[in-house]
Short mmCIF file of C-alpha atoms and ligand atoms in Angstrom, two decimals:
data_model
loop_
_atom_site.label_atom_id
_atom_site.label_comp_id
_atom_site.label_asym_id
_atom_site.label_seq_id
_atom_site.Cartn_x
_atom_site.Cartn_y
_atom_site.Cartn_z
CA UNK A 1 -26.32 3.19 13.57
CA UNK A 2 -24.68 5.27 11.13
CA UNK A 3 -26.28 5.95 7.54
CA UNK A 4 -24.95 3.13 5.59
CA UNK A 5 -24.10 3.88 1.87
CA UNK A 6 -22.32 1.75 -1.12
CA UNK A 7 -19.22 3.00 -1.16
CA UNK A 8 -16.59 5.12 1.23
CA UNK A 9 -14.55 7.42 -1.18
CA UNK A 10 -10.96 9.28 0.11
CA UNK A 11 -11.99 12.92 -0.56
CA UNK A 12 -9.65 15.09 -0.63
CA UNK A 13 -11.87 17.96 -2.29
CA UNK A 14 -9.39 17.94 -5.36
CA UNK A 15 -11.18 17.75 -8.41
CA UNK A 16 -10.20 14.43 -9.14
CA UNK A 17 -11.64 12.84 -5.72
CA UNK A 18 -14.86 14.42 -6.32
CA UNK A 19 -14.96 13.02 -10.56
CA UNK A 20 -14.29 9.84 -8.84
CA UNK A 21 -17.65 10.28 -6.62
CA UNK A 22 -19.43 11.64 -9.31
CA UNK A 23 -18.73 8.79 -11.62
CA UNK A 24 -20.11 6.05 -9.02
CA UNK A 25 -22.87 8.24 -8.20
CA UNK A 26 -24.07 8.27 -11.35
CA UNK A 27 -24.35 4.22 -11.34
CA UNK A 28 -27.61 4.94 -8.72
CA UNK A 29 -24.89 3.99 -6.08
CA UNK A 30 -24.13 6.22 -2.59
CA UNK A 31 -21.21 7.21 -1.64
CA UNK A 32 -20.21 9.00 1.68
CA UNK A 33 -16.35 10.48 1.37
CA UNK A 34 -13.91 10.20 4.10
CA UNK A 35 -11.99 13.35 4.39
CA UNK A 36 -8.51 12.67 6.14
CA UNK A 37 -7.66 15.44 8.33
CA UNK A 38 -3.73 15.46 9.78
CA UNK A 39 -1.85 18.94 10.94
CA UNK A 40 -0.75 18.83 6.90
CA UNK A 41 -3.89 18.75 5.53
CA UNK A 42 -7.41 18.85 5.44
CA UNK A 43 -10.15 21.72 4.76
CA UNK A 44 -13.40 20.60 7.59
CA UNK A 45 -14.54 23.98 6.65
CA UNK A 46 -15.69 23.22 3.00
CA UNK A 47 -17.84 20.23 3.75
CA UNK A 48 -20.95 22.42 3.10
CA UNK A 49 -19.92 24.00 0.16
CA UNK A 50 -18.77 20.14 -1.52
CA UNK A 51 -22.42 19.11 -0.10
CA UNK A 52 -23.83 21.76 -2.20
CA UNK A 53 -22.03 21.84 -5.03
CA UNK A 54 -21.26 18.44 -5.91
CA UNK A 55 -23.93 16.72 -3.93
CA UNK A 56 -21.52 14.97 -2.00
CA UNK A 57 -21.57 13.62 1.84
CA UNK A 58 -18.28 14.22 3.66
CA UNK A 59 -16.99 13.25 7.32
CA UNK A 60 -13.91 13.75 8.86
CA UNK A 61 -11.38 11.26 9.68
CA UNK A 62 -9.21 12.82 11.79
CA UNK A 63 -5.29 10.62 11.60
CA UNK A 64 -3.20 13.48 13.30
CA UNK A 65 -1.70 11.11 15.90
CA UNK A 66 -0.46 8.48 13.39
CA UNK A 67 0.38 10.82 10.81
CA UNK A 68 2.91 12.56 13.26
CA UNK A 69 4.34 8.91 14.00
CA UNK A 70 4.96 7.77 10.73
CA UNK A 71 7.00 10.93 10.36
CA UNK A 72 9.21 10.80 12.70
CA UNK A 73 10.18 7.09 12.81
CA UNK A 74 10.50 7.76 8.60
CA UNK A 75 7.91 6.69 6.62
CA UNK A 76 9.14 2.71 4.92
CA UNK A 77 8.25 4.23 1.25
CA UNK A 78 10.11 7.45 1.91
CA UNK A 79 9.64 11.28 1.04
CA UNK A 80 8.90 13.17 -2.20
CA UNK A 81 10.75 16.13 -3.16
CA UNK A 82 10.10 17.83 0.25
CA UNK A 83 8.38 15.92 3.57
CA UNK A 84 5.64 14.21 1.54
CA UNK A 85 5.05 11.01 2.07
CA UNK A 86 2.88 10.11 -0.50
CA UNK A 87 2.66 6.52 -0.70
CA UNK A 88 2.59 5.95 3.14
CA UNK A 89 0.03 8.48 3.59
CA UNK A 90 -1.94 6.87 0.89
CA UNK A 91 -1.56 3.28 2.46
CA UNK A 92 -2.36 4.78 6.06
CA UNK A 93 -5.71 6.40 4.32
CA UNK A 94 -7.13 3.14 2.67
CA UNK A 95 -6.18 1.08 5.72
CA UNK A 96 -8.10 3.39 7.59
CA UNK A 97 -11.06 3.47 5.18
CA UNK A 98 -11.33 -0.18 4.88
CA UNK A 99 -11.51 -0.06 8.75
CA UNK A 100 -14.62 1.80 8.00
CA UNK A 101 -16.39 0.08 5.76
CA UNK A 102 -18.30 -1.90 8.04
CA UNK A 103 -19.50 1.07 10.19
CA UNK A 104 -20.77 2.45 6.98
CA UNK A 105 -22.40 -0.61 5.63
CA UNK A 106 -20.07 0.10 2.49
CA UNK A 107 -19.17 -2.74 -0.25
CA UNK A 108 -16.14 -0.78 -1.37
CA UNK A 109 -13.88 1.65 -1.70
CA UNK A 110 -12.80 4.33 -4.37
CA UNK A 111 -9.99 6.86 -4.83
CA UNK A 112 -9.44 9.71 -7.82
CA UNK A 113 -6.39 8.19 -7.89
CA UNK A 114 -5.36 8.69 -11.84
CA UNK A 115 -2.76 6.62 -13.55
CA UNK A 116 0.95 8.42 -14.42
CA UNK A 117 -0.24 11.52 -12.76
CA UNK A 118 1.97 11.65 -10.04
CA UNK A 119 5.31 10.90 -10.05
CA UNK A 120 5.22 9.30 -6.11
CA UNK A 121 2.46 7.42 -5.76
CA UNK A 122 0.06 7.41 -8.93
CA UNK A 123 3.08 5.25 -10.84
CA UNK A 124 1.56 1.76 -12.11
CA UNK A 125 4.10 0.19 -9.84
CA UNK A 126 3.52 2.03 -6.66
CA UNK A 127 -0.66 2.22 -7.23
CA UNK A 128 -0.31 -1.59 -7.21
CA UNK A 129 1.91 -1.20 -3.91
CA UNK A 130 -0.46 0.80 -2.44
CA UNK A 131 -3.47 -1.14 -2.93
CA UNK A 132 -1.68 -4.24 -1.67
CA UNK A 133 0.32 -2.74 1.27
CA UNK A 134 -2.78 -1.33 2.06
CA UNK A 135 -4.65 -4.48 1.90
CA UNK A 136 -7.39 -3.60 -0.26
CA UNK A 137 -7.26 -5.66 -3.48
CA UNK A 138 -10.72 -6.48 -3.19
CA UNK A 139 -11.80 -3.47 -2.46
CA UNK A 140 -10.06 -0.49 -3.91
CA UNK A 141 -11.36 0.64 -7.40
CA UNK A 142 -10.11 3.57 -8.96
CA UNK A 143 -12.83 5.14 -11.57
CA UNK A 144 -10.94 7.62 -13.64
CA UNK A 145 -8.25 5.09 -14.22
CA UNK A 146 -10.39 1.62 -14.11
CA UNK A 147 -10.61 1.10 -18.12
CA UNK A 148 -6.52 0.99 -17.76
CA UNK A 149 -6.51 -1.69 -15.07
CA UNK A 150 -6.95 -4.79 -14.21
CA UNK A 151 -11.26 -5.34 -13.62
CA UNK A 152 -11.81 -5.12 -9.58
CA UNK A 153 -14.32 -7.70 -7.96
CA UNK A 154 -16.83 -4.82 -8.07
CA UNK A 155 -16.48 -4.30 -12.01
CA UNK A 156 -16.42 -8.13 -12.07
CA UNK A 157 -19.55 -9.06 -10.35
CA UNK A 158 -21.77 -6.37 -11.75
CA UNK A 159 -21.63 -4.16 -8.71
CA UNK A 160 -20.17 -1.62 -10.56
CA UNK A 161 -20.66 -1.31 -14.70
CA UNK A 162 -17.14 -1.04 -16.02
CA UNK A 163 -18.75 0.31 -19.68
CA UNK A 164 -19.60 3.40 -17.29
CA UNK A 165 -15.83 4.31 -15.77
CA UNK A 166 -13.11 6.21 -17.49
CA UNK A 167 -8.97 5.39 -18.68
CA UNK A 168 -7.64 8.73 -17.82
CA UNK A 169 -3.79 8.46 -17.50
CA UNK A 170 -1.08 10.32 -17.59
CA UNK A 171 -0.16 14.35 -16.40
CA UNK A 172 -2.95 15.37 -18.30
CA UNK A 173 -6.11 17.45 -16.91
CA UNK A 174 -8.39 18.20 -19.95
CA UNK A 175 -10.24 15.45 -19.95
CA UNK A 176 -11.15 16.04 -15.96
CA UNK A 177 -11.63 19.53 -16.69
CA UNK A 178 -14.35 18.28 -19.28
CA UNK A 179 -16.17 16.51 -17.41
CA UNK A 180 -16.13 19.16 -14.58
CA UNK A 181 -17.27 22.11 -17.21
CA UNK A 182 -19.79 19.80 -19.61
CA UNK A 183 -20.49 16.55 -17.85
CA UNK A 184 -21.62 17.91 -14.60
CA UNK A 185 -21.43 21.75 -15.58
CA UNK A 186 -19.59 22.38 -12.17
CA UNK A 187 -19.50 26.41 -11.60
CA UNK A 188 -17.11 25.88 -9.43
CA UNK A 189 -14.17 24.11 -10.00
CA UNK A 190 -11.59 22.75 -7.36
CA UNK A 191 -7.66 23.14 -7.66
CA UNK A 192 -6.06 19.39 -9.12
CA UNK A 193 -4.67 18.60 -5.71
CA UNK A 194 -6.08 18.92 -2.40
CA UNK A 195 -3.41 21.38 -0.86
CA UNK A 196 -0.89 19.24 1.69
CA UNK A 197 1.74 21.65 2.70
CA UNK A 198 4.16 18.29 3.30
CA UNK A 199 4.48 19.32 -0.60
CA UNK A 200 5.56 22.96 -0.49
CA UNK A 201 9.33 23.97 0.24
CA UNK A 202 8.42 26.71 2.41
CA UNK A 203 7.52 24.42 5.41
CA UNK A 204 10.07 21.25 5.50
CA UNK A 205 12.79 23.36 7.37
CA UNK A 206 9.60 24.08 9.94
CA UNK A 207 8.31 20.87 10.52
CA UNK A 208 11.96 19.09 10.84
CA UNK A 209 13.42 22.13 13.45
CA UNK A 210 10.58 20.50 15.27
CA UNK A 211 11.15 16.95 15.06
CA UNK A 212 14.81 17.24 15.70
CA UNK A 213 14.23 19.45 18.62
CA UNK A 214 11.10 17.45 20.34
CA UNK A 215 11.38 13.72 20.84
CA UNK A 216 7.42 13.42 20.46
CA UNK A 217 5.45 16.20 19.24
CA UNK A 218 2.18 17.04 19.62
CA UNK A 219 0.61 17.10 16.27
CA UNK A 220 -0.47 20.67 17.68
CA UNK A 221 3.01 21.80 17.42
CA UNK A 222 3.10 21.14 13.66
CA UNK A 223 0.38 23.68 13.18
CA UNK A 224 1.73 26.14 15.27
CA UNK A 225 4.80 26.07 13.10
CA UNK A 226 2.58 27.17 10.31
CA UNK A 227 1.61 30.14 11.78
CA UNK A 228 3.95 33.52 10.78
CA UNK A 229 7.34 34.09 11.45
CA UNK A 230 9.12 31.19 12.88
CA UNK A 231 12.23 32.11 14.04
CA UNK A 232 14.76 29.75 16.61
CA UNK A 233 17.62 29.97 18.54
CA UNK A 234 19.24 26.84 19.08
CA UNK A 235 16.42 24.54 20.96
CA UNK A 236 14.02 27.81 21.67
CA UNK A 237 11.20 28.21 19.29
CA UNK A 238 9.51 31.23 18.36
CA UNK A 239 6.06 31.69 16.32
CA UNK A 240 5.12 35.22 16.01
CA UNK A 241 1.83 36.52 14.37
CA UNK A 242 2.59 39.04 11.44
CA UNK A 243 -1.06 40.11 10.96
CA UNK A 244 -4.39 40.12 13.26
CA UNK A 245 -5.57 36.75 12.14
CA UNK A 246 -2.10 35.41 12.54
CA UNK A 247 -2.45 36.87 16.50
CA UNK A 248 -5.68 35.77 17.29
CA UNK A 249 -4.58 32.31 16.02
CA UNK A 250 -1.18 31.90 18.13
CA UNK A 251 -3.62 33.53 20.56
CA UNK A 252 -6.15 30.32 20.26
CA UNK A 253 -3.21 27.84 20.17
CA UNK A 254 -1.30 29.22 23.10
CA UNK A 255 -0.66 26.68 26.28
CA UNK A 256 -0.49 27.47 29.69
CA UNK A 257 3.78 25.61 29.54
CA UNK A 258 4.28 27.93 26.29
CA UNK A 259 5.68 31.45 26.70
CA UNK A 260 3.19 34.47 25.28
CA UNK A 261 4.38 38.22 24.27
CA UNK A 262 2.22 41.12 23.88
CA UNK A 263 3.27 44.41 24.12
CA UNK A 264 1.01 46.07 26.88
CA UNK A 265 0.65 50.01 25.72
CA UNK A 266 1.03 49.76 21.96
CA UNK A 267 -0.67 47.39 19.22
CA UNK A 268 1.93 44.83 17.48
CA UNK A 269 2.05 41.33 16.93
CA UNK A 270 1.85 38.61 19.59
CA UNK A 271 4.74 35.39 19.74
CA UNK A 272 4.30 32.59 21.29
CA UNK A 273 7.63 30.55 22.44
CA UNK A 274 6.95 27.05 22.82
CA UNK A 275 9.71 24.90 25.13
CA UNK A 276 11.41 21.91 24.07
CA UNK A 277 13.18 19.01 24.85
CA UNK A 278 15.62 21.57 26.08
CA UNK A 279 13.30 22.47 28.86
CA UNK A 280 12.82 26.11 30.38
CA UNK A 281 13.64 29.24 28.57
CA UNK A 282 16.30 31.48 30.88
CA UNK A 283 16.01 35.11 31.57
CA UNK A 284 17.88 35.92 29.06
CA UNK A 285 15.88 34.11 26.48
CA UNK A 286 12.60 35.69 27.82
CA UNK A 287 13.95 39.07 27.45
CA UNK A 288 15.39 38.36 23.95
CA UNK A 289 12.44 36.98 22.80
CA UNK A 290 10.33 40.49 24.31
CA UNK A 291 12.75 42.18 22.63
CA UNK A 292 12.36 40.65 19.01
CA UNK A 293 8.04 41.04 19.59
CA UNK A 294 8.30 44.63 20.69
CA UNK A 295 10.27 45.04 17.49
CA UNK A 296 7.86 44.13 15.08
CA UNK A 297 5.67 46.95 16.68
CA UNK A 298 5.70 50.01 14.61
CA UNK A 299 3.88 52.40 17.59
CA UNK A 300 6.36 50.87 20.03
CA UNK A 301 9.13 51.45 17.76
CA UNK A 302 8.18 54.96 17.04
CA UNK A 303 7.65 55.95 20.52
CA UNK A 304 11.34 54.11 21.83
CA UNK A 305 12.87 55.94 18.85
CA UNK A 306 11.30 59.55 19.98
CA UNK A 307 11.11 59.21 24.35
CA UNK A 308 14.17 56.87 24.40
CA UNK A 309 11.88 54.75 27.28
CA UNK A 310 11.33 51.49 27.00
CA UNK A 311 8.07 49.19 25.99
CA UNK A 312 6.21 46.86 28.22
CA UNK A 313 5.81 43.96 27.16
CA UNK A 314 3.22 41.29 29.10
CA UNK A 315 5.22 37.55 29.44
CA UNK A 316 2.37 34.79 30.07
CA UNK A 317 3.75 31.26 31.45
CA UNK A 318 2.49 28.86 33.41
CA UNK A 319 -0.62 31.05 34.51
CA UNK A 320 1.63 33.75 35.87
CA UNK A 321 2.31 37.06 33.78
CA UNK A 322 4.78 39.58 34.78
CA UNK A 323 5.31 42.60 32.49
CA UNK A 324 9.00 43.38 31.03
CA UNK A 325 10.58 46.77 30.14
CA UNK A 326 12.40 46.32 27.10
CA UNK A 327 14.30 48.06 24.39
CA UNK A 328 12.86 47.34 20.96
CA UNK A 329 15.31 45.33 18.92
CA UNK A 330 15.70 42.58 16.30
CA UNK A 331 19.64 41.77 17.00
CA UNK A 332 19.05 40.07 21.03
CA UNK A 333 21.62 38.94 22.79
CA UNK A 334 19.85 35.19 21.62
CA UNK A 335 20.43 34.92 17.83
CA UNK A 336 17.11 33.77 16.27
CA UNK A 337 17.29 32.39 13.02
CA UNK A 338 14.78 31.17 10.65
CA UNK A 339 14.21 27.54 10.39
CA UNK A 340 16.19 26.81 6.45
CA UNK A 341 15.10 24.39 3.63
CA UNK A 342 19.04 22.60 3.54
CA UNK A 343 17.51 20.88 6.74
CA UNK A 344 15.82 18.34 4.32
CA UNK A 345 18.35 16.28 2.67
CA UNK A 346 20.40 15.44 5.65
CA UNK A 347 17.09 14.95 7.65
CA UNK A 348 16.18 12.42 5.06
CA UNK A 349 19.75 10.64 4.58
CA UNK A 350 19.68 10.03 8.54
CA UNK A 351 15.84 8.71 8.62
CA UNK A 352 16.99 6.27 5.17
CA UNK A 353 20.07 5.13 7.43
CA UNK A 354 18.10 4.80 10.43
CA UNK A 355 15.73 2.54 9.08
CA UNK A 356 18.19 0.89 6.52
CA UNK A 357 20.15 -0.32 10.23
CA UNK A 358 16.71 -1.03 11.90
CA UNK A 359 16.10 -3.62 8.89
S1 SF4 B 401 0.48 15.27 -1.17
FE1 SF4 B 401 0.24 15.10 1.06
S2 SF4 B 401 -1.88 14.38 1.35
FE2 SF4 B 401 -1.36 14.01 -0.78
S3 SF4 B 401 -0.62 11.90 -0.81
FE3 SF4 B 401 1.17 13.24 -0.60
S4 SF4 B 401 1.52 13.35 1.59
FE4 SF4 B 401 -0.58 12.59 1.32
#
């Protein structure tokens, strides 16, 4: 049986989850936080460190498969300013939570949620959608906003003391940087927001090339797309490492259908072509694409430059490798283009029509 506690928590390791643990914590009540994990987000590796330094209990809840769904048929409450969507993500994470509760023995639930923070989903309107879309009315309290709203069954029965919870609202963060420095004299102390990259510009045009090129994508793919250059031509995707850690990660997430470059004599980055819906890559893409790696490698460069001869470069697919002879070269004969940000709005217009037909 799993260790049973009072309450589940979403953790996201932003400083507001964690107040929001701390403050029911401090009632004498346990609390073991779930820590949603999708290709967009999640940070497994700081469980220790939150352990240590705010005494917390994490596991990971792991919603990759869903979370990829719900993108691509459009989420119902739509996007943010880039992909985010913040209020179906936050319904998907409390339905999943309450799912939980009875594994964990737990007699609620609690976010850091905090009133007007957010424009998306920390409204008073859309908190209210949430909890009911998500089905957990009875269950959901929200501790750094509770003075501000309505009493929950918990404050109600005397599960909770409400006396003891805060009414933080609005954009504000001193008074959650207060309580982080005096309250609980946290050394350190985590960024507002948990880090989702659905939220950063940089990566929409990524993650849509994707889902308008691949009918169902492996959540895998979305994390390949977030490793260093990504570069296309047409319906053929390119990932190629600009640094060592970048390599040895394309390296790890290689598959035996995906195409992998290396140049063979000299050191330089390593690219990874994954196929399509499109299907096969052609000789001529192959050689484009060994073109393109052996260009980002300064030895290889050098020595084509000097001997005039061209670099190897080692093609894995499929289990088979065969070694090419190219000229270095960033203009191929295949035009590869970087994945742009103006994919967003129409991406979103056709996903709003889409479902605006479907209803
Ligand atoms: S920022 Fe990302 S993780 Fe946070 S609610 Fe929005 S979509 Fe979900």
């Amino acid at each position: 049986m799993a260790k049973q506690y009072d309450a589940l928590a979403l953790l996201s390791g932003g400083l507001d989850s964690i107040l929001a643990v701390k403050l029911i914590q401090d009632q004498g009540l346990t609390v073991l936080g779930l820590h949603f994990t999708s290709p967009f987000f999640g940070k497994t590796h700081k469980f220790d460190a939150w352990k240590e330094l705010y005494g917390i209990d994490v596991v990971e809840v792991n919603i990759s498969r869903d979370y990829v769904d719900m993108m691509l048929s459009g989420p119902p409450h739509n996007y943010g300013k880039w992909l985010n969507p913040c209020v179906d993500c936050k319904i998907m994470m409390l339905r999943k939570a309450k799912s939980l509760m009875e594994k964990y023995g737990a007699k609620f639930l609690i976010s850091g949620e905090v009133m007007g923070q957010r424009p998306m989903s920390q409204r008073r309107d859309a908190m209210s959608l949430i909890r009911k879309q998500a089905d957990v009315q009875d269950v959901l309290l929200r501790p750094l906003s509770a003075l501000k709203l309505e009493p929950t069954p918990m404050e109600e029965s005397g599960l909770v003391d409400r006396d003891r919870l805060m009414g933080i609202v609005g954009r504000t963060r001193k008074p959650q940087l207060e309580m982080a420095r005096e309250r609980y004299g946290f050394t350190e102390i985590p960024t507002p927001a948990g880090g989702c990259v659905l939220a950063e510009a940089s990566a929409a045009g990524r993650f849509i090339k994707i889902m308008q090129e691949k009918a169902a994508p492996h959540p895998m793919d979305f994390v390949v797309a977030q490793v260093g250059r990504q570069v296309w031509a047409d319906h053929r995707w390119l990932s190629m490492g600009r640094k060592q850690v970048e390599n040895k990660r394309l390296e790890k997430l290689a598959r035996s259908a995906d195409y992998f470059f290396k140049t063979v004599d000299f050191p330089g980055p390593v690219s990874l072509g994954r196929p399509t819906d499109a299907g096969e890559w052609d000789r001529e893409t192959i050689r484009a694409a060994a073109e393109l790696t052996a260009s980002y490698a300064s030895k290889a460069v050098k020595h084509f430059e000097a001997t005039g001869r061209p670099v190897k470069v080692s093609v894995s697919h499929r289990d088979e490798i065969v070694e090419l002879e190219v000229e270095p070269r960033r203009e191929t004969s295949v035009d590869w283009q970087e994945p742009k940000q103006d994919l967003v709005k129409p991406w979103k217009q056709a996903l709003a029509e889409a479902l605006e037909q479907h209803d």
